[in-house]
């Protein structure tokens, strides 16, 4: 694992608490950081409680609850960046980003380029991707839309420590960042997280488990699923290497390619729709670079091609069983 | 002409009359804008300028009024129809024209084009090609200024048809709610591309909408440079005092096609003819001379100065080098290493 600075004190936290800690540390150090979003100030502290306590500590000037107006939330963040501030815009659910897509992809992502470098807009857009508990308009993994837009970093942590380190990196980045948190990871898993300043460079994947037979590439909510699949594979005598990408832009192709060069087999797993999903790009790159080394074609296990269904009887998400059988096909 | 067109008077003696140097500066800006605009259109028609260019003909008086009021500390966010706004804020015509020609000396190294001019050194912060999208961004700039302690105004210009888009309403709501130091300037040229205002707005008096946001508003004759200047001054001073936002509707008329080479035969001839009678630069010129505020000789000198300035800018642009092909990969992110590895 690569980290720039690690504070020595740690505490056991959920991802939500870890993100709160990242914001708290950054806001204490830099009074140019402003949070914007619906219901983020007290008493609510954000519907997912990520900004709990921060408006009491830093004031409602800096932790601003806004009207329900996603275009204005992100547009205001862009304008704040032009005015020398660093805004963190919270979009309650990832699906709602469709409402402010213009400000994210046409303004935040392109301002540096369109002005020949003169007006960078280093904002962070934080959002949550849901479980299917709220139905199809609160659940879709849309990261590929943003990977397809040059100019914006796309970040998706899988653990509390990464949630803190990667959010801190977004706040320090010179470029706009889309930071996607998965609802299933935000409250359940707890681990030791540095309490002080802690940042993980964007663009460095994390090798979670070494293995010699196959490389499993994943990120975000599929990390625990893939880790479980790796356990099952180990019981069958197959040693899987598990890579958590952590950021999709910049994507750490070096770590992926050097792993696959050794294992000569790869499966890419993600919760985004498999068709035209992030796995397509990663798979293609592996084939282009390592065609002669591969024992079998790279496989993908993404979500099925449907909106996310509500009923628990229906699910297109990758599962441990799908991942295991995909690997077995390669062996 | 539509019911909202204001009286056929020329520039009125509204309010106090500024010093001669301010008046001359306003006239110079109008003439320069008109000349640069006409020349861009000619170049585009001749095929020498390969750019979607949006003329500002008809709006010169509003731009001159902006130029007379705004200081470099005030910030302006504009649209694709930005030539006069850019000049008003002090962007050089050389860098504007070089950008139109996609050259390295352009405001954006040739990577932005006419719809993406900027010059933050003079407070010309951003221009956007998405109708209405500049308003929320200006709200953010105004918030930044408010947090910094205020004292300057953020101004955002936009067309009449931009008032139909959601971003406009969201921005007006934020500005009023947070009492931001911002001035919304609707450059109402009465056309949204091919659609006349009465066909897309249930009430063509756009300033009336501001009352829904409890925001002071004014509707001025945008052909009347002095009346417009005084209205902008009042609004900008309100912002500088941190007394909140203002909505200003400056009623003009689009004297050309929507874009540089576009057909505009759909515009009723009588309307256009009447508006042409009020063409801002010549109107202001006659007024200055008739009122004895300057002389015909002085006007001629200003005209020649503007002609030379425009000629020089076009020559500069044509002679400026094209960007090196390597520029394609710079400025996507702060660091271009990863971009180059992806291609
Ligand atoms: C969101 C969006 N929709 C459509 C367009 C295409 N378009 C460019 S200018 C324009 C007309 C806008 O009219 P108005 O706001 O009155 O400004 P004007 O061009 O008259 O200055 C349209 C439809 C666009 N650029 N952005």
XYZ file of C-alpha atoms and ligand atoms in Angstrom:
700
model
C 0.000 0.000 0.000
C 1.292 3.427 -0.890
C 0.661 6.438 1.237
C 2.313 9.794 1.331
C 1.941 10.684 4.953
C 0.521 8.533 7.656
C -0.366 10.019 10.990
C 0.480 7.783 13.889
C -2.773 8.038 15.833
C -5.567 5.817 14.601
C -9.142 5.075 15.584
C -11.644 2.449 14.510
C -14.105 4.056 12.111
C -16.726 3.437 9.463
C -16.199 4.945 6.014
C -18.748 7.647 6.815
C -16.739 8.636 9.885
C -13.518 8.408 7.894
C -14.849 10.817 5.273
C -16.012 13.136 8.024
C -12.509 13.004 9.447
C -10.944 13.792 6.039
C -13.206 16.824 5.664
C -12.578 17.926 9.235
C -8.789 17.727 8.933
C -8.820 19.537 5.580
C -11.209 22.262 6.753
C -9.124 22.902 9.841
C -5.999 23.279 7.712
C -7.481 25.277 4.839
C -10.222 27.845 5.356
C -10.808 27.963 1.604
C -12.618 24.633 1.743
C -16.396 25.074 1.509
C -18.979 22.312 1.577
C -22.210 22.613 -0.407
C -25.115 20.222 -0.499
C -28.671 19.472 0.497
C -29.205 19.154 4.268
C -25.484 18.973 4.996
C -25.499 21.430 7.922
C -26.763 20.629 11.393
C -28.958 19.217 12.652
C -28.973 16.785 9.748
C -25.282 16.706 8.936
C -26.037 15.222 5.527
C -28.504 12.413 4.910
C -25.584 10.006 5.226
C -24.133 11.989 8.168
C -20.841 12.530 6.405
C -20.750 16.199 7.405
C -22.089 15.609 10.927
C -20.773 18.224 13.329
C -18.892 20.212 10.725
C -21.282 23.164 10.487
C -21.132 23.527 14.273
C -17.358 23.547 14.100
C -16.802 25.630 10.965
C -20.045 27.557 10.621
C -22.866 27.511 8.120
C -20.907 29.851 5.859
C -18.507 27.012 5.143
C -20.892 24.093 5.493
C -23.783 25.316 3.391
C -27.093 23.611 3.135
C -28.480 24.440 -0.289
C -31.824 24.379 -2.028
C -32.531 21.274 -4.110
C -30.791 22.507 -7.201
C -27.993 20.245 -8.394
C -26.974 22.438 -11.333
C -26.538 25.381 -9.008
C -24.721 23.286 -6.405
C -22.065 22.153 -8.863
C -22.049 25.450 -10.792
C -21.504 27.330 -7.540
C -18.644 24.976 -6.730
C -17.092 25.736 -10.133
C -17.474 29.475 -9.561
C -15.990 29.169 -6.070
C -12.996 27.426 -7.628
C -12.599 30.302 -10.090
C -12.679 32.607 -7.079
C -9.885 30.753 -5.289
C -11.949 28.470 -3.048
C -12.124 24.684 -2.914
C -15.659 23.449 -2.886
C -16.927 20.007 -2.058
C -20.342 19.523 -3.641
C -22.443 16.699 -2.287
C -24.853 15.047 -4.701
C -27.097 12.903 -2.542
C -27.311 9.928 -4.912
C -25.172 9.191 -7.946
C -28.213 8.980 -10.220
C -29.024 12.649 -9.455
C -25.824 13.660 -11.185
C -27.805 13.473 -14.403
C -29.458 16.714 -13.235
C -26.128 18.556 -13.105
C -24.239 16.624 -15.757
C -23.624 19.862 -17.666
C -21.747 21.525 -14.835
C -19.705 18.403 -14.139
C -18.697 17.365 -17.640
C -18.899 20.596 -19.636
C -17.641 23.031 -17.054
C -15.647 21.429 -14.231
C -13.972 18.874 -16.490
C -13.210 21.207 -19.401
C -12.405 24.616 -17.944
C -8.697 23.990 -17.589
C -8.388 22.706 -21.142
C -10.632 25.256 -22.857
C -8.630 28.113 -21.400
C -5.229 26.680 -22.162
C -4.570 25.987 -18.493
C -5.681 29.374 -17.142
C -8.839 28.477 -15.223
C -8.553 25.095 -13.517
C -11.583 24.204 -11.390
C -10.406 21.830 -8.661
C -13.717 20.907 -7.119
C -14.696 17.632 -5.487
C -18.098 16.192 -6.235
C -18.965 13.624 -3.582
C -21.730 11.219 -4.224
C -23.199 7.953 -3.031
C -24.161 4.965 -5.086
C -26.976 3.062 -3.503
C -28.146 -0.399 -2.961
C -31.322 -1.257 -4.827
C -33.348 -0.496 -1.710
C -34.634 2.757 -3.269
C -35.176 1.382 -6.760
C -33.661 2.134 -10.119
C -33.217 5.909 -9.750
C -31.036 5.588 -6.652
C -28.726 2.728 -7.535
C -26.898 2.970 -10.815
C -23.106 2.850 -11.055
C -22.332 5.560 -13.580
C -18.561 5.854 -13.306
C -18.010 4.973 -16.964
C -19.796 8.185 -18.022
C -17.081 10.188 -16.270
C -14.139 7.997 -17.278
C -15.290 8.819 -20.800
C -14.894 12.553 -20.159
C -11.293 13.800 -20.206
C -10.497 16.187 -17.384
C -12.082 14.713 -14.269
C -10.603 12.215 -11.819
C -12.863 9.330 -10.834
C -12.318 7.847 -7.396
C -14.070 4.967 -5.668
C -12.785 3.767 -2.293
C -13.496 0.343 -0.851
C -12.561 0.671 2.824
C -12.667 3.234 5.627
C -8.931 3.981 5.489
C -9.042 4.387 1.718
C -12.206 6.472 2.024
C -10.277 8.932 4.149
C -7.005 8.860 2.236
C -8.592 9.175 -1.177
C -10.990 11.947 -0.143
C -8.036 13.871 1.282
C -6.251 13.402 -2.052
C -9.286 14.756 -3.917
C -9.321 17.837 -1.689
C -5.619 18.379 -2.424
C -5.872 17.686 -6.163
C -5.346 20.454 -8.698
C -8.071 18.868 -10.819
C -11.790 18.227 -10.412
C -12.573 14.910 -8.765
C -15.652 12.753 -8.672
C -15.580 10.803 -5.426
C -18.042 7.921 -5.311
C -18.872 6.213 -2.049
C -20.860 3.009 -1.942
C -23.716 2.927 0.525
C -23.025 -0.707 1.459
C -19.510 0.237 2.536
C -20.283 3.453 4.350
C -21.583 2.117 7.656
C -20.889 -1.578 8.012
C -17.168 -2.154 7.740
C -15.017 -0.593 10.465
C -11.250 -0.476 10.605
C -8.312 1.481 11.971
C -8.065 4.831 10.261
C -5.449 7.516 10.910
C -7.100 10.366 12.758
C -4.803 13.131 11.478
C -3.905 14.119 7.951
C -3.819 11.031 5.774
C -3.794 10.979 2.014
C -3.382 8.301 -0.643
C -2.129 9.428 -4.069
C -4.686 9.175 -6.863
C -3.762 6.655 -9.544
C -2.177 3.993 -7.342
C -3.947 0.672 -7.189
C -3.762 -1.504 -4.123
C -2.765 -5.170 -4.375
C -4.983 -6.639 -1.655
C -3.991 -10.231 -2.080
C -1.069 -11.740 -3.955
C -1.609 -14.734 -6.231
C 0.023 -16.470 -9.164
C -2.810 -18.007 -11.193
C -5.191 -15.203 -12.126
C -5.546 -11.453 -11.602
C -8.895 -10.185 -10.354
C -9.240 -6.459 -11.005
C -11.989 -4.597 -9.185
C -12.879 -1.500 -7.125
C -15.475 -0.089 -4.735
C -18.344 -2.298 -3.557
C -17.149 -5.364 -5.439
C -13.906 -5.521 -3.480
C -15.348 -7.606 -0.606
C -17.206 -9.807 -3.109
C -14.029 -10.454 -5.079
C -12.058 -11.114 -1.890
C -14.589 -13.743 -0.940
C -14.361 -15.271 -4.395
C -10.584 -15.388 -3.995
C -11.046 -17.308 -0.736
C -13.260 -19.856 -2.462
C -10.812 -20.162 -5.309
C -7.964 -20.709 -2.852
C -9.937 -23.588 -1.347
C -9.993 -25.069 -4.841
C -6.258 -24.575 -5.236
C -6.443 -21.464 -7.443
C -4.330 -18.547 -6.226
C -5.976 -15.292 -7.278
C -4.270 -11.919 -7.072
C -6.781 -9.203 -6.114
C -6.254 -5.622 -7.234
C -8.373 -2.767 -5.917
C -8.017 0.029 -8.469
C -9.129 2.738 -6.006
C -9.166 5.327 -8.789
C -10.545 4.804 -12.280
C -9.066 8.052 -13.585
C -6.117 8.076 -13.410
C -6.172 4.304 -13.823
C -3.096 2.434 -12.643
C -2.499 0.306 -15.740
C 1.084 -0.401 -14.607
C -0.025 -2.399 -11.568
C -2.689 -4.240 -13.572
C -0.388 -5.083 -16.478
C 2.535 -6.202 -14.361
C 0.228 -8.489 -12.402
C -1.354 -10.005 -15.509
C 2.084 -10.433 -17.054
C 2.809 -12.847 -14.214
C -0.560 -14.553 -13.785
C -1.402 -14.548 -17.533
C -5.105 -14.609 -16.763
C -7.451 -11.798 -15.775
C -11.042 -11.188 -14.764
C -12.404 -7.665 -14.242
C -15.294 -7.282 -11.843
C -17.498 -4.233 -11.317
C -20.984 -3.201 -10.358
C -21.397 -0.913 -13.365
C -23.196 -2.442 -16.326
C -20.792 -4.774 -18.099
C -21.755 -3.501 -21.572
C -19.516 -0.472 -22.280
C -18.404 -0.518 -18.665
C -14.956 0.225 -17.228
C -14.007 -3.442 -17.695
C -14.218 -3.100 -21.467
C -11.418 -0.539 -21.483
C -9.249 -2.447 -19.027
C -9.750 -5.722 -20.879
C -8.915 -4.122 -24.185
C -5.747 -2.595 -22.809
C -4.602 -5.945 -21.388
C -5.188 -7.612 -24.753
C -3.310 -4.891 -26.596
C -0.296 -5.033 -24.308
C -0.147 -8.681 -23.304
C -1.851 -10.643 -26.071
C 1.032 -13.086 -26.448
C 1.339 -13.689 -22.714
C -2.316 -14.521 -22.116
C -3.354 -18.114 -21.620
C -7.012 -17.247 -22.164
C -9.014 -14.157 -23.169
C -9.671 -11.620 -20.392
C -13.114 -12.036 -18.828
C -15.480 -9.459 -17.413
C -18.095 -9.827 -14.713
C -20.176 -6.669 -14.620
C -23.844 -6.065 -13.933
C -26.429 -7.351 -16.355
C -27.856 -4.979 -18.912
C -30.922 -3.691 -17.077
C -31.804 -0.803 -14.807
C -31.156 -1.855 -11.218
C -34.253 -3.827 -10.162
C -35.946 -3.257 -6.823
C -37.087 -6.755 -5.952
C -34.495 -8.816 -4.161
C -35.677 -11.705 -6.316
C -33.997 -9.960 -9.205
C -30.370 -8.945 -9.290
C -27.933 -8.409 -12.100
C -24.978 -7.668 -9.812
C -21.821 -9.762 -9.947
C -21.799 -12.508 -7.319
C -19.132 -14.675 -5.766
C -20.492 -17.630 -7.763
C -20.303 -15.708 -11.081
C -16.753 -14.612 -10.356
C -15.630 -18.095 -9.335
C -17.141 -19.699 -12.408
C -15.641 -17.039 -14.646
C -12.196 -17.805 -13.234
C -12.727 -21.537 -13.552
C -13.476 -21.095 -17.247
C -10.040 -19.566 -17.668
C -8.120 -22.338 -15.934
C -41.691 45.388 -33.887
C -42.742 43.476 -30.812
C -44.775 45.265 -28.176
C -41.886 45.515 -25.785
C -39.638 47.594 -28.012
C -39.043 50.850 -26.289
C -39.409 54.316 -27.714
C -37.616 55.309 -30.866
C -35.612 57.976 -29.186
C -31.866 57.949 -29.472
C -29.676 58.110 -26.392
C -31.459 60.085 -23.723
C -29.880 62.400 -21.236
C -30.834 59.992 -18.479
C -29.188 60.799 -15.193
C -25.968 62.701 -14.967
C -23.699 62.850 -17.983
C -20.259 61.362 -17.377
C -16.960 63.079 -18.150
C -15.857 63.350 -21.751
C -13.170 60.705 -21.376
C -15.756 58.175 -20.142
C -18.086 59.073 -23.027
C -15.262 58.751 -25.516
C -14.215 55.439 -24.018
C -17.796 54.221 -24.424
C -17.908 55.373 -28.020
C -14.536 53.800 -28.788
C -15.727 50.483 -27.376
C -18.902 50.552 -29.447
C -17.111 51.379 -32.691
C -14.365 48.829 -32.062
C -16.963 46.152 -31.348
C -18.972 46.977 -34.464
C -15.890 47.033 -36.687
C -14.383 43.850 -35.261
C -17.742 42.177 -35.509
C -18.280 43.175 -39.138
C -14.754 42.146 -40.054
C -15.158 38.741 -38.360
C -18.351 38.164 -40.292
C -16.622 39.124 -43.563
C -13.718 36.818 -42.820
C -16.069 33.974 -41.919
C -18.098 34.497 -45.108
C -14.906 34.534 -47.159
C -13.952 31.237 -45.575
C -10.776 32.606 -44.043
C -12.113 32.385 -40.509
C -13.251 28.839 -39.759
C -15.096 29.553 -36.549
C -18.644 29.599 -35.308
C -18.690 33.279 -34.445
C -21.571 35.020 -32.675
C -21.925 38.710 -33.561
C -22.905 41.207 -30.909
C -24.374 43.727 -33.312
C -27.147 45.629 -31.561
C -25.758 45.069 -28.083
C -22.811 47.461 -28.303
C -24.351 50.071 -26.005
C -24.879 47.524 -23.231
C -21.257 46.417 -23.587
C -20.018 50.004 -23.513
C -22.070 50.645 -20.392
C -20.499 47.585 -18.746
C -17.071 48.883 -19.709
C -17.788 52.287 -18.196
C -18.892 50.858 -14.856
C -16.793 47.761 -14.179
C -13.308 47.842 -12.710
C -10.791 44.987 -13.015
C -11.763 43.920 -9.466
C -15.325 43.248 -10.618
C -15.722 39.892 -12.284
C -17.655 39.094 -15.406
C -18.991 35.788 -16.705
C -20.178 35.918 -20.294
C -21.523 33.745 -23.086
C -20.539 32.715 -26.607
C -21.811 36.163 -27.757
C -18.994 37.809 -25.923
C -16.896 40.119 -28.070
C -18.242 43.345 -26.572
C -18.235 41.967 -23.037
C -14.595 40.891 -23.400
C -13.541 44.282 -24.739
C -15.515 46.023 -22.003
C -13.571 44.101 -19.393
C -10.252 44.986 -20.963
C -9.332 41.834 -22.856
C -7.126 42.811 -25.795
C -8.599 42.433 -29.269
C -5.349 40.793 -30.355
C -5.787 37.893 -27.931
C -9.497 37.618 -28.771
C -8.872 37.476 -32.510
C -5.958 35.074 -32.155
C -8.329 32.780 -30.256
C -10.908 33.084 -33.030
C -8.268 31.904 -35.464
C -7.180 29.049 -33.171
C -3.698 30.490 -32.685
C -1.240 30.094 -29.834
C -1.482 33.771 -28.845
C -5.207 33.476 -28.263
C -6.615 33.837 -24.779
C -6.778 30.029 -24.562
C -3.797 29.033 -26.737
C -6.261 28.307 -29.522
C -7.794 25.449 -27.550
C -10.992 27.197 -26.549
C -12.178 29.090 -29.596
C -14.533 32.069 -29.667
C -16.941 30.540 -27.143
C -14.250 30.076 -24.485
C -12.475 33.373 -24.003
C -11.198 34.440 -20.604
C -8.654 36.753 -19.075
C -8.663 36.389 -15.328
C -6.093 39.181 -14.963
C -8.815 41.686 -15.925
C -11.650 39.796 -14.219
C -13.055 38.249 -17.396
C -13.553 34.931 -15.693
C -15.356 32.546 -17.989
C -17.463 32.261 -21.118
C -19.619 29.275 -21.860
C -21.229 27.766 -24.932
C -24.052 26.150 -22.979
C -27.000 28.519 -22.813
C -27.671 29.714 -19.241
C -24.839 27.750 -17.652
C -22.811 30.815 -16.711
C -25.334 31.934 -14.085
C -24.611 29.272 -11.442
C -20.887 29.747 -12.006
C -21.234 33.477 -11.461
C -23.162 32.670 -8.278
C -20.107 30.740 -7.092
C -17.820 33.664 -7.913
C -20.130 36.036 -6.079
C -20.172 33.702 -3.089
C -16.363 33.633 -3.152
C -16.382 37.425 -3.129
C -18.903 37.558 -0.303
C -16.785 35.135 1.755
C -13.723 37.261 1.010
C -15.487 40.231 2.588
C -17.118 41.690 -0.520
C -16.460 45.042 -2.110
C -16.609 43.936 -5.740
C -19.436 42.896 -8.026
C -19.809 39.716 -10.011
C -21.697 40.347 -13.232
C -23.099 37.690 -15.513
C -24.469 38.362 -18.980
C -26.816 36.096 -20.884
C -29.385 36.200 -23.637
C -33.136 36.480 -23.320
C -33.714 32.850 -24.276
C -31.364 31.735 -21.503
C -34.117 32.709 -19.064
C -35.980 29.557 -20.116
C -33.373 27.153 -18.799
C -33.348 25.605 -15.320
C -29.857 26.805 -14.432
C -31.130 30.408 -14.669
C -33.836 29.829 -12.071
C -31.551 27.847 -9.784
C -28.956 30.609 -9.875
C -31.493 33.407 -9.255
C -32.806 31.480 -6.252
C -29.337 30.931 -4.771
C -28.360 34.562 -5.322
C -31.489 35.931 -3.677
C -31.423 33.428 -0.809
C -27.806 34.181 0.029
C -27.994 37.924 -0.852
C -25.007 37.567 -3.128
C -23.138 40.543 -4.652
C -24.163 39.710 -8.202
C -25.770 41.483 -11.142
C -27.700 39.414 -13.658
C -27.629 41.219 -16.991
C -30.028 39.882 -19.559
C -28.937 41.147 -22.967
C -32.387 40.876 -24.456
C -31.908 40.980 -28.213
C -35.388 39.521 -28.598
C -34.335 36.376 -30.450
C -33.361 32.912 -29.341
C -31.654 31.673 -32.475
C -34.650 31.505 -34.877
C -37.393 31.960 -32.304
C -38.791 35.377 -31.401
C -39.231 36.069 -27.709
C -43.042 36.138 -27.802
C -43.032 32.531 -29.029
C -41.129 31.130 -26.065
C -41.973 33.414 -23.139
C -45.488 33.878 -21.736
C -44.479 37.349 -20.582
C -41.859 39.135 -22.631
C -41.001 41.481 -19.775
C -38.317 39.323 -18.303
C -37.433 41.732 -15.515
C -40.809 40.973 -13.947
C -39.594 37.497 -13.137
C -37.150 38.857 -10.592
C -39.987 39.689 -8.209
C -40.561 35.953 -7.812
C -37.137 35.900 -6.164
C -37.693 39.146 -4.232
C -34.871 40.642 -6.223
C -34.672 44.261 -7.337
C -34.996 44.494 -11.086
C -34.988 47.074 -13.813
C -35.864 47.077 -17.476
C -33.861 49.507 -19.539
C -33.578 50.518 -23.148
C -30.422 48.711 -24.145
C -29.943 51.027 -27.123
C -29.666 53.914 -24.704
C -26.068 53.769 -23.539
C -26.447 56.295 -20.732
C -29.667 54.879 -19.302
C -28.091 51.426 -19.382
C -24.911 52.717 -17.778
C -26.811 54.310 -14.910
C -28.834 51.141 -14.331
C -25.701 48.995 -14.296
C -23.995 51.467 -11.988
C -26.833 51.320 -9.468
C -26.842 47.524 -9.547
C -23.073 47.175 -9.367
C -22.879 49.608 -6.464
C -25.560 47.641 -4.661
C -23.419 44.537 -5.102
C -20.242 46.310 -4.025
C -22.033 47.452 -0.852
C -23.008 43.820 -0.273
C -26.685 44.696 -0.513
C -27.546 41.705 -2.683
C -28.355 40.814 -6.256
C -30.045 42.773 -9.044
C -31.669 41.653 -12.261
C -31.304 43.980 -15.220
C -33.039 43.492 -18.515
C -31.424 45.492 -21.308
C -33.753 45.527 -24.282
C -31.958 45.642 -27.634
C -32.427 43.916 -30.952
C -30.240 41.494 -32.843
C -29.034 43.355 -35.938
C -27.492 40.305 -37.645
C -28.018 36.580 -37.938
C -27.619 34.353 -34.904
C -24.093 33.404 -35.934
C -21.577 35.002 -38.248
C -22.664 33.384 -41.466
C -26.235 32.442 -40.610
C -29.183 33.391 -42.740
C -31.587 35.723 -40.972
C -34.195 36.305 -43.603
C -36.756 35.112 -41.039
C -36.348 38.372 -39.117
C -39.211 40.747 -40.083
C -37.770 43.509 -42.269
C -39.721 46.314 -40.643
C -38.562 45.311 -37.184
C -34.991 45.050 -38.287
C -35.215 48.364 -40.161
C -36.565 50.135 -37.088
C -33.861 48.629 -34.896
C -31.195 49.616 -37.426
C -32.309 53.209 -36.959
C -31.010 52.862 -33.434
C -27.724 51.107 -34.257
C -25.751 51.886 -31.079
C -22.457 53.347 -32.319
C -23.866 55.760 -34.921
C -26.651 56.745 -32.520
C -24.186 57.560 -29.783
C -21.960 59.398 -32.243
C -24.808 61.717 -33.326
C -25.862 62.268 -29.758
C -22.350 63.196 -28.644
C -22.000 65.684 -31.479
C -25.550 67.088 -31.224
C -25.177 67.649 -27.498
C -21.829 69.345 -28.089
C -20.067 66.820 -25.871
C -17.417 66.254 -28.471
C -16.563 67.371 -31.964
C -16.881 65.707 -35.350
C -13.096 65.897 -35.663
C -12.608 64.097 -32.363
C -15.086 61.410 -33.466
C -13.191 60.946 -36.713
C -9.977 60.537 -34.776
C -11.623 57.913 -32.536
C -12.970 56.114 -35.610
C -9.507 55.997 -37.187
C -8.027 54.775 -33.915
C -10.591 51.982 -33.730
C -9.999 51.020 -37.374
C -6.257 50.792 -36.786
C -6.791 48.770 -33.592
C -9.019 46.294 -35.395
C -6.706 46.024 -38.409
C -3.748 45.385 -36.152
C -5.609 42.693 -34.198
C -6.567 40.773 -37.336
C -3.028 41.009 -38.685
C -1.657 39.866 -35.358
C -4.050 36.918 -35.302
C -3.268 35.852 -38.853
C 0.465 35.993 -38.133
C 0.280 34.201 -34.810
C 1.546 30.602 -34.968
C -0.770 27.646 -34.697
C -0.427 25.690 -31.471
C 2.107 22.865 -31.558
C 0.342 19.519 -31.914
C 1.672 18.512 -28.505
C -0.756 21.030 -26.962
C -3.477 18.436 -27.542
C -2.416 16.629 -24.383
C -1.577 19.529 -22.103
C -4.110 21.120 -19.747
C -6.419 18.098 -19.623
C -5.148 17.704 -16.053
C -2.550 19.667 -14.115
C -0.071 16.880 -14.820
C -0.169 15.386 -18.331
C 1.827 12.203 -17.638
C -1.154 9.908 -17.310
C -2.963 11.461 -20.287
C 0.032 10.726 -22.470
C 0.093 7.112 -21.284
C -3.560 6.696 -22.295
C -3.733 8.735 -25.537
C -28.218 24.277 -23.513
C -28.127 24.779 -24.907
N -29.151 24.568 -25.750
C -29.086 25.024 -27.023
C -27.969 25.668 -27.478
C -27.892 26.169 -28.909
N -28.023 27.629 -28.905
C -26.946 28.418 -28.924
S -27.346 30.011 -28.815
C -29.000 29.693 -28.746
C -29.991 30.810 -28.609
C -29.902 31.465 -27.298
O -30.582 32.669 -27.312
P -30.405 33.780 -26.213
O -30.239 33.145 -24.871
O -31.494 34.764 -26.358
O -29.015 34.448 -26.548
P -28.546 35.127 -27.893
O -27.933 34.027 -28.727
O -29.712 35.770 -28.521
O -27.494 36.092 -27.467
C -29.209 28.322 -28.827
C -30.542 27.681 -28.839
C -26.898 25.831 -26.578
N -25.753 26.403 -26.946
N -26.996 25.412 -25.300
